[in-house]
């Protein structure tokens, strides 16, 4: 299997070199470039087309949120994994809305970082343990609103599927619960993502749970 091609974007030179050395020592990962600011990260990502961009949020010229949005908008197949000191809910959800597929804090263990890079490179969505707790706490306080009013474009079946996605269920679990084929569930999920104007499952979960589903 070919290694995951990674671009590292961080304005702290020492940290950037440390991450580059860590990933270079990982057989399943190839570092294809580094960027010291958000604007350069966007330019290099669009030119190099890496599998993963390891993205800091606080950078000069262009912040990591805006850089993520530009990269994902132009190249939605690129997985952005945020690696930052910023752990507030606003930053987490802004990153996910921008299209990030993962969010880790810079205090994460080395093995956790390499696993997350590989997971995002494989198309998965991943949050660090501390971030996952904050996400669940935030959603636990969300006030429920009628789904039909919030998502009027969805069919009744699509609302049910979205609710199960928001609960964290995978397609196989949803298929068994609703007595549908996995292919049918995938089709429903694809239609839901299109109607909600989201790029992937994590963004759909955020929208659904903010609306009180899940």
PDB file of C-alpha atoms in Angstrom:
ATOM      1  CA  UNK A   1       0.000   0.000   0.000  1.00  0.00           C
ATOM      2  CA  UNK A   2       1.318   3.441  -0.884  1.00  0.00           C
ATOM      3  CA  UNK A   3       2.094   5.755   2.051  1.00  0.00           C
ATOM      4  CA  UNK A   4      -0.212   8.643   2.919  1.00  0.00           C
ATOM      5  CA  UNK A   5       1.222  11.867   1.474  1.00  0.00           C
ATOM      6  CA  UNK A   6       1.176  14.629   4.096  1.00  0.00           C
ATOM      7  CA  UNK A   7       1.658  18.391   4.051  1.00  0.00           C
ATOM      8  CA  UNK A   8       2.548  19.975   7.417  1.00  0.00           C
ATOM      9  CA  UNK A   9       1.340  23.557   8.024  1.00  0.00           C
ATOM     10  CA  UNK A  10       2.513  25.319  11.208  1.00  0.00           C
ATOM     11  CA  UNK A  11       4.146  28.687  11.821  1.00  0.00           C
ATOM     12  CA  UNK A  12       6.409  27.460  14.650  1.00  0.00           C
ATOM     13  CA  UNK A  13       9.572  26.241  12.952  1.00  0.00           C
ATOM     14  CA  UNK A  14      10.783  23.997  15.764  1.00  0.00           C
ATOM     15  CA  UNK A  15       7.410  22.298  16.163  1.00  0.00           C
ATOM     16  CA  UNK A  16       7.049  21.957  12.382  1.00  0.00           C
ATOM     17  CA  UNK A  17      10.434  20.244  12.108  1.00  0.00           C
ATOM     18  CA  UNK A  18       9.576  17.967  15.032  1.00  0.00           C
ATOM     19  CA  UNK A  19       6.328  16.840  13.400  1.00  0.00           C
ATOM     20  CA  UNK A  20       8.101  16.397  10.073  1.00  0.00           C
ATOM     21  CA  UNK A  21      10.709  14.153  11.753  1.00  0.00           C
ATOM     22  CA  UNK A  22       7.997  12.166  13.555  1.00  0.00           C
ATOM     23  CA  UNK A  23       6.054  11.514  10.363  1.00  0.00           C
ATOM     24  CA  UNK A  24       9.189  10.823   8.323  1.00  0.00           C
ATOM     25  CA  UNK A  25       9.938   7.972  10.729  1.00  0.00           C
ATOM     26  CA  UNK A  26       6.499   6.461  10.113  1.00  0.00           C
ATOM     27  CA  UNK A  27       6.588   3.903   7.257  1.00  0.00           C
ATOM     28  CA  UNK A  28       2.983   4.509   6.184  1.00  0.00           C
ATOM     29  CA  UNK A  29       3.491   8.276   5.837  1.00  0.00           C
ATOM     30  CA  UNK A  30       5.430  10.462   3.403  1.00  0.00           C
ATOM     31  CA  UNK A  31       5.911  14.185   4.131  1.00  0.00           C
ATOM     32  CA  UNK A  32       5.668  15.980   0.786  1.00  0.00           C
ATOM     33  CA  UNK A  33       6.090  19.538   2.058  1.00  0.00           C
ATOM     34  CA  UNK A  34       5.851  22.047   4.899  1.00  0.00           C
ATOM     35  CA  UNK A  35       4.267  25.504   5.093  1.00  0.00           C
ATOM     36  CA  UNK A  36       4.805  28.284   7.647  1.00  0.00           C
ATOM     37  CA  UNK A  37       1.558  30.180   6.994  1.00  0.00           C
ATOM     38  CA  UNK A  38      -1.998  29.549   5.872  1.00  0.00           C
ATOM     39  CA  UNK A  39      -1.702  31.122   2.425  1.00  0.00           C
ATOM     40  CA  UNK A  40       1.326  28.997   1.590  1.00  0.00           C
ATOM     41  CA  UNK A  41      -0.461  25.918   2.937  1.00  0.00           C
ATOM     42  CA  UNK A  42      -3.346  26.492   0.513  1.00  0.00           C
ATOM     43  CA  UNK A  43      -1.028  27.058  -2.455  1.00  0.00           C
ATOM     44  CA  UNK A  44       1.073  23.979  -1.659  1.00  0.00           C
ATOM     45  CA  UNK A  45      -1.968  21.776  -0.993  1.00  0.00           C
ATOM     46  CA  UNK A  46      -3.535  22.665  -4.335  1.00  0.00           C
ATOM     47  CA  UNK A  47      -0.207  22.117  -6.108  1.00  0.00           C
ATOM     48  CA  UNK A  48       0.970  18.930  -4.351  1.00  0.00           C
ATOM     49  CA  UNK A  49      -2.464  17.344  -3.771  1.00  0.00           C
ATOM     50  CA  UNK A  50      -1.488  15.494  -0.578  1.00  0.00           C
ATOM     51  CA  UNK A  51      -3.752  12.947   1.074  1.00  0.00           C
ATOM     52  CA  UNK A  52      -3.621  14.826   4.385  1.00  0.00           C
ATOM     53  CA  UNK A  53      -2.850  18.373   5.499  1.00  0.00           C
ATOM     54  CA  UNK A  54      -1.773  18.618   9.135  1.00  0.00           C
ATOM     55  CA  UNK A  55      -3.079  22.107   9.925  1.00  0.00           C
ATOM     56  CA  UNK A  56      -2.392  24.559  12.755  1.00  0.00           C
ATOM     57  CA  UNK A  57      -5.162  27.115  13.307  1.00  0.00           C
ATOM     58  CA  UNK A  58      -3.234  30.189  14.449  1.00  0.00           C
ATOM     59  CA  UNK A  59      -0.992  31.153  11.514  1.00  0.00           C
ATOM     60  CA  UNK A  60      -0.017  34.392   9.758  1.00  0.00           C
ATOM     61  CA  UNK A  61      -1.389  35.646   6.424  1.00  0.00           C
ATOM     62  CA  UNK A  62      -4.326  33.220   6.527  1.00  0.00           C
ATOM     63  CA  UNK A  63      -5.644  31.372   9.577  1.00  0.00           C
ATOM     64  CA  UNK A  64      -6.083  27.612   9.603  1.00  0.00           C
ATOM     65  CA  UNK A  65      -9.900  27.751   9.476  1.00  0.00           C
ATOM     66  CA  UNK A  66      -9.942  29.789   6.262  1.00  0.00           C
ATOM     67  CA  UNK A  67      -7.072  27.758   4.819  1.00  0.00           C
ATOM     68  CA  UNK A  68      -8.994  24.542   5.513  1.00  0.00           C
ATOM     69  CA  UNK A  69     -12.124  25.901   3.835  1.00  0.00           C
ATOM     70  CA  UNK A  70     -10.203  26.903   0.704  1.00  0.00           C
ATOM     71  CA  UNK A  71      -8.395  23.572   0.444  1.00  0.00           C
ATOM     72  CA  UNK A  72     -11.529  21.453   0.946  1.00  0.00           C
ATOM     73  CA  UNK A  73     -13.560  23.630  -1.422  1.00  0.00           C
ATOM     74  CA  UNK A  74     -11.024  23.190  -4.223  1.00  0.00           C
ATOM     75  CA  UNK A  75      -9.925  19.626  -3.418  1.00  0.00           C
ATOM     76  CA  UNK A  76     -12.542  17.860  -1.264  1.00  0.00           C
ATOM     77  CA  UNK A  77     -10.598  14.594  -1.389  1.00  0.00           C
ATOM     78  CA  UNK A  78      -7.801  16.122   0.726  1.00  0.00           C
ATOM     79  CA  UNK A  79      -8.257  15.315   4.413  1.00  0.00           C
ATOM     80  CA  UNK A  80      -7.437  18.147   6.802  1.00  0.00           C
ATOM     81  CA  UNK A  81      -6.338  17.131  10.298  1.00  0.00           C
ATOM     82  CA  UNK A  82      -6.152  20.065  12.702  1.00  0.00           C
ATOM     83  CA  UNK A  83      -3.289  19.975  15.213  1.00  0.00           C
ATOM     84  CA  UNK A  84      -3.478  23.010  17.474  1.00  0.00           C
ATOM     85  CA  UNK A  85      -3.302  24.439  20.990  1.00  0.00           C
ATOM     86  CA  UNK A  86      -6.849  25.807  20.621  1.00  0.00           C
ATOM     87  CA  UNK A  87      -9.349  23.573  22.429  1.00  0.00           C
ATOM     88  CA  UNK A  88     -12.414  25.810  22.741  1.00  0.00           C
ATOM     89  CA  UNK A  89     -15.693  24.605  21.217  1.00  0.00           C
ATOM     90  CA  UNK A  90     -15.878  27.534  18.821  1.00  0.00           C
ATOM     91  CA  UNK A  91     -12.561  26.585  17.210  1.00  0.00           C
ATOM     92  CA  UNK A  92     -13.473  22.899  17.021  1.00  0.00           C
ATOM     93  CA  UNK A  93     -16.801  23.476  15.287  1.00  0.00           C
ATOM     94  CA  UNK A  94     -15.420  26.196  13.032  1.00  0.00           C
ATOM     95  CA  UNK A  95     -12.795  23.721  11.839  1.00  0.00           C
ATOM     96  CA  UNK A  96     -15.361  20.977  11.218  1.00  0.00           C
ATOM     97  CA  UNK A  97     -17.674  23.368   9.385  1.00  0.00           C
ATOM     98  CA  UNK A  98     -14.709  24.418   7.240  1.00  0.00           C
ATOM     99  CA  UNK A  99     -14.234  20.769   6.270  1.00  0.00           C
ATOM    100  CA  UNK A 100     -11.652  19.363   8.697  1.00  0.00           C
ATOM    101  CA  UNK A 101     -11.929  15.611   9.228  1.00  0.00           C
ATOM    102  CA  UNK A 102      -9.958  15.498  12.451  1.00  0.00           C
ATOM    103  CA  UNK A 103      -8.959  17.629  15.433  1.00  0.00           C
ATOM    104  CA  UNK A 104      -6.088  16.964  17.836  1.00  0.00           C
ATOM    105  CA  UNK A 105      -4.387  19.074  20.482  1.00  0.00           C
ATOM    106  CA  UNK A 106      -0.640  19.636  20.323  1.00  0.00           C
ATOM    107  CA  UNK A 107      -0.242  17.795  23.607  1.00  0.00           C
ATOM    108  CA  UNK A 108      -1.299  14.546  21.910  1.00  0.00           C
ATOM    109  CA  UNK A 109       1.065  11.602  22.142  1.00  0.00           C
ATOM    110  CA  UNK A 110       3.281  10.850  19.152  1.00  0.00           C
ATOM    111  CA  UNK A 111       1.528   7.544  18.468  1.00  0.00           C
ATOM    112  CA  UNK A 112      -1.851   9.289  18.604  1.00  0.00           C
ATOM    113  CA  UNK A 113      -0.736  11.822  15.995  1.00  0.00           C
ATOM    114  CA  UNK A 114       0.562   9.195  13.572  1.00  0.00           C
ATOM    115  CA  UNK A 115      -2.593   7.089  13.991  1.00  0.00           C
ATOM    116  CA  UNK A 116      -4.781  10.130  13.353  1.00  0.00           C
ATOM    117  CA  UNK A 117      -2.844  11.049  10.204  1.00  0.00           C
ATOM    118  CA  UNK A 118      -3.312   7.538   8.839  1.00  0.00           C
ATOM    119  CA  UNK A 119      -6.991   7.456   9.822  1.00  0.00           C
ATOM    120  CA  UNK A 120      -7.761  10.770   8.105  1.00  0.00           C
ATOM    121  CA  UNK A 121      -5.721   9.641   5.095  1.00  0.00           C
ATOM    122  CA  UNK A 122      -7.971   6.578   4.919  1.00  0.00           C
ATOM    123  CA  UNK A 123     -11.090   8.767   4.889  1.00  0.00           C
ATOM    124  CA  UNK A 124     -12.040   8.439   8.559  1.00  0.00           C
ATOM    125  CA  UNK A 125     -13.125  11.198  10.933  1.00  0.00           C
ATOM    126  CA  UNK A 126     -11.227  11.457  14.217  1.00  0.00           C
ATOM    127  CA  UNK A 127     -11.217  13.641  17.334  1.00  0.00           C
ATOM    128  CA  UNK A 128      -8.656  13.511  20.121  1.00  0.00           C
ATOM    129  CA  UNK A 129     -10.019  12.222  23.473  1.00  0.00           C
ATOM    130  CA  UNK A 130     -10.227  15.658  25.114  1.00  0.00           C
ATOM    131  CA  UNK A 131     -11.877  17.146  22.038  1.00  0.00           C
ATOM    132  CA  UNK A 132     -14.384  14.286  21.774  1.00  0.00           C
ATOM    133  CA  UNK A 133     -15.459  14.985  25.382  1.00  0.00           C
ATOM    134  CA  UNK A 134     -15.971  18.666  24.601  1.00  0.00           C
ATOM    135  CA  UNK A 135     -17.979  17.822  21.487  1.00  0.00           C
ATOM    136  CA  UNK A 136     -20.305  15.531  23.420  1.00  0.00           C
ATOM    137  CA  UNK A 137     -20.709  18.102  26.233  1.00  0.00           C
ATOM    138  CA  UNK A 138     -21.590  20.782  23.703  1.00  0.00           C
ATOM    139  CA  UNK A 139     -24.143  18.608  21.951  1.00  0.00           C
ATOM    140  CA  UNK A 140     -25.649  17.458  25.241  1.00  0.00           C
ATOM    141  CA  UNK A 141     -26.685  21.055  25.824  1.00  0.00           C
ATOM    142  CA  UNK A 142     -28.209  21.559  22.382  1.00  0.00           C
ATOM    143  CA  UNK A 143     -31.931  22.297  22.465  1.00  0.00           C
ATOM    144  CA  UNK A 144     -34.147  20.093  20.352  1.00  0.00           C
ATOM    145  CA  UNK A 145     -36.121  21.596  17.488  1.00  0.00           C
ATOM    146  CA  UNK A 146     -38.530  19.842  15.096  1.00  0.00           C
ATOM    147  CA  UNK A 147     -36.423  18.244  12.371  1.00  0.00           C
ATOM    148  CA  UNK A 148     -39.041  18.914   9.702  1.00  0.00           C
ATOM    149  CA  UNK A 149     -38.755  22.641  10.366  1.00  0.00           C
ATOM    150  CA  UNK A 150     -34.955  22.594  10.462  1.00  0.00           C
ATOM    151  CA  UNK A 151     -34.379  20.380   7.405  1.00  0.00           C
ATOM    152  CA  UNK A 152     -37.460  20.857   5.197  1.00  0.00           C
ATOM    153  CA  UNK A 153     -35.757  19.422   2.090  1.00  0.00           C
ATOM    154  CA  UNK A 154     -35.282  15.987   3.655  1.00  0.00           C
ATOM    155  CA  UNK A 155     -37.769  13.172   3.203  1.00  0.00           C
ATOM    156  CA  UNK A 156     -39.150  11.426   6.293  1.00  0.00           C
ATOM    157  CA  UNK A 157     -36.825   8.471   5.706  1.00  0.00           C
ATOM    158  CA  UNK A 158     -33.825  10.777   5.279  1.00  0.00           C
ATOM    159  CA  UNK A 159     -34.642  12.491   8.596  1.00  0.00           C
ATOM    160  CA  UNK A 160     -34.665   9.111  10.334  1.00  0.00           C
ATOM    161  CA  UNK A 161     -31.322   8.172   8.760  1.00  0.00           C
ATOM    162  CA  UNK A 162     -29.840  11.557   9.679  1.00  0.00           C
ATOM    163  CA  UNK A 163     -30.975  11.122  13.278  1.00  0.00           C
ATOM    164  CA  UNK A 164     -29.188   7.757  13.454  1.00  0.00           C
ATOM    165  CA  UNK A 165     -26.061   9.226  11.852  1.00  0.00           C
ATOM    166  CA  UNK A 166     -26.164  11.975  14.498  1.00  0.00           C
ATOM    167  CA  UNK A 167     -26.229   9.264  17.182  1.00  0.00           C
ATOM    168  CA  UNK A 168     -22.909   8.035  15.810  1.00  0.00           C
ATOM    169  CA  UNK A 169     -24.215   4.903  14.105  1.00  0.00           C
ATOM    170  CA  UNK A 170     -22.382   3.545  11.069  1.00  0.00           C
ATOM    171  CA  UNK A 171     -24.158   2.542   7.844  1.00  0.00           C
ATOM    172  CA  UNK A 172     -24.199  -1.144   8.756  1.00  0.00           C
ATOM    173  CA  UNK A 173     -25.916  -0.471  12.092  1.00  0.00           C
ATOM    174  CA  UNK A 174     -28.453   1.829  10.423  1.00  0.00           C
ATOM    175  CA  UNK A 175     -29.190  -0.776   7.748  1.00  0.00           C
ATOM    176  CA  UNK A 176     -29.878  -3.448  10.377  1.00  0.00           C
ATOM    177  CA  UNK A 177     -32.026  -1.157  12.508  1.00  0.00           C
ATOM    178  CA  UNK A 178     -34.177   0.021   9.575  1.00  0.00           C
ATOM    179  CA  UNK A 179     -34.134  -3.332   7.737  1.00  0.00           C
ATOM    180  CA  UNK A 180     -32.532  -1.760   4.652  1.00  0.00           C
ATOM    181  CA  UNK A 181     -29.585  -2.739   2.491  1.00  0.00           C
ATOM    182  CA  UNK A 182     -26.283  -0.972   3.159  1.00  0.00           C
ATOM    183  CA  UNK A 183     -26.396   0.358  -0.408  1.00  0.00           C
ATOM    184  CA  UNK A 184     -29.780   1.994   0.274  1.00  0.00           C
ATOM    185  CA  UNK A 185     -28.440   3.576   3.463  1.00  0.00           C
ATOM    186  CA  UNK A 186     -25.394   4.862   1.557  1.00  0.00           C
ATOM    187  CA  UNK A 187     -27.706   6.409  -1.036  1.00  0.00           C
ATOM    188  CA  UNK A 188     -29.793   8.067   1.689  1.00  0.00           C
ATOM    189  CA  UNK A 189     -26.625   9.392   3.346  1.00  0.00           C
ATOM    190  CA  UNK A 190     -25.334  10.763   0.048  1.00  0.00           C
ATOM    191  CA  UNK A 191     -28.638  12.547  -0.586  1.00  0.00           C
ATOM    192  CA  UNK A 192     -28.611  13.942   2.954  1.00  0.00           C
ATOM    193  CA  UNK A 193     -25.069  15.310   2.580  1.00  0.00           C
ATOM    194  CA  UNK A 194     -26.028  16.960  -0.707  1.00  0.00           C
ATOM    195  CA  UNK A 195     -29.171  18.562   0.721  1.00  0.00           C
ATOM    196  CA  UNK A 196     -27.362  19.760   3.856  1.00  0.00           C
ATOM    197  CA  UNK A 197     -24.500  21.040   1.684  1.00  0.00           C
ATOM    198  CA  UNK A 198     -21.858  19.206   3.699  1.00  0.00           C
ATOM    199  CA  UNK A 199     -18.761  17.419   2.447  1.00  0.00           C
ATOM    200  CA  UNK A 200     -18.726  14.466   4.822  1.00  0.00           C
ATOM    201  CA  UNK A 201     -20.246  12.676   7.802  1.00  0.00           C
ATOM    202  CA  UNK A 202     -18.643  14.817  10.524  1.00  0.00           C
ATOM    203  CA  UNK A 203     -20.165  18.001   9.127  1.00  0.00           C
ATOM    204  CA  UNK A 204     -23.583  16.331   8.873  1.00  0.00           C
ATOM    205  CA  UNK A 205     -23.337  15.215  12.510  1.00  0.00           C
ATOM    206  CA  UNK A 206     -22.503  18.748  13.634  1.00  0.00           C
ATOM    207  CA  UNK A 207     -25.457  20.223  11.739  1.00  0.00           C
ATOM    208  CA  UNK A 208     -27.854  17.550  12.938  1.00  0.00           C
ATOM    209  CA  UNK A 209     -26.872  17.731  16.589  1.00  0.00           C
ATOM    210  CA  UNK A 210     -26.926  21.518  16.643  1.00  0.00           C
ATOM    211  CA  UNK A 211     -30.506  21.165  15.392  1.00  0.00           C
ATOM    212  CA  UNK A 212     -31.310  18.866  18.311  1.00  0.00           C
ATOM    213  CA  UNK A 213     -31.017  15.479  16.597  1.00  0.00           C
ATOM    214  CA  UNK A 214     -28.952  12.652  18.004  1.00  0.00           C
TER     215      UNK A 214
END
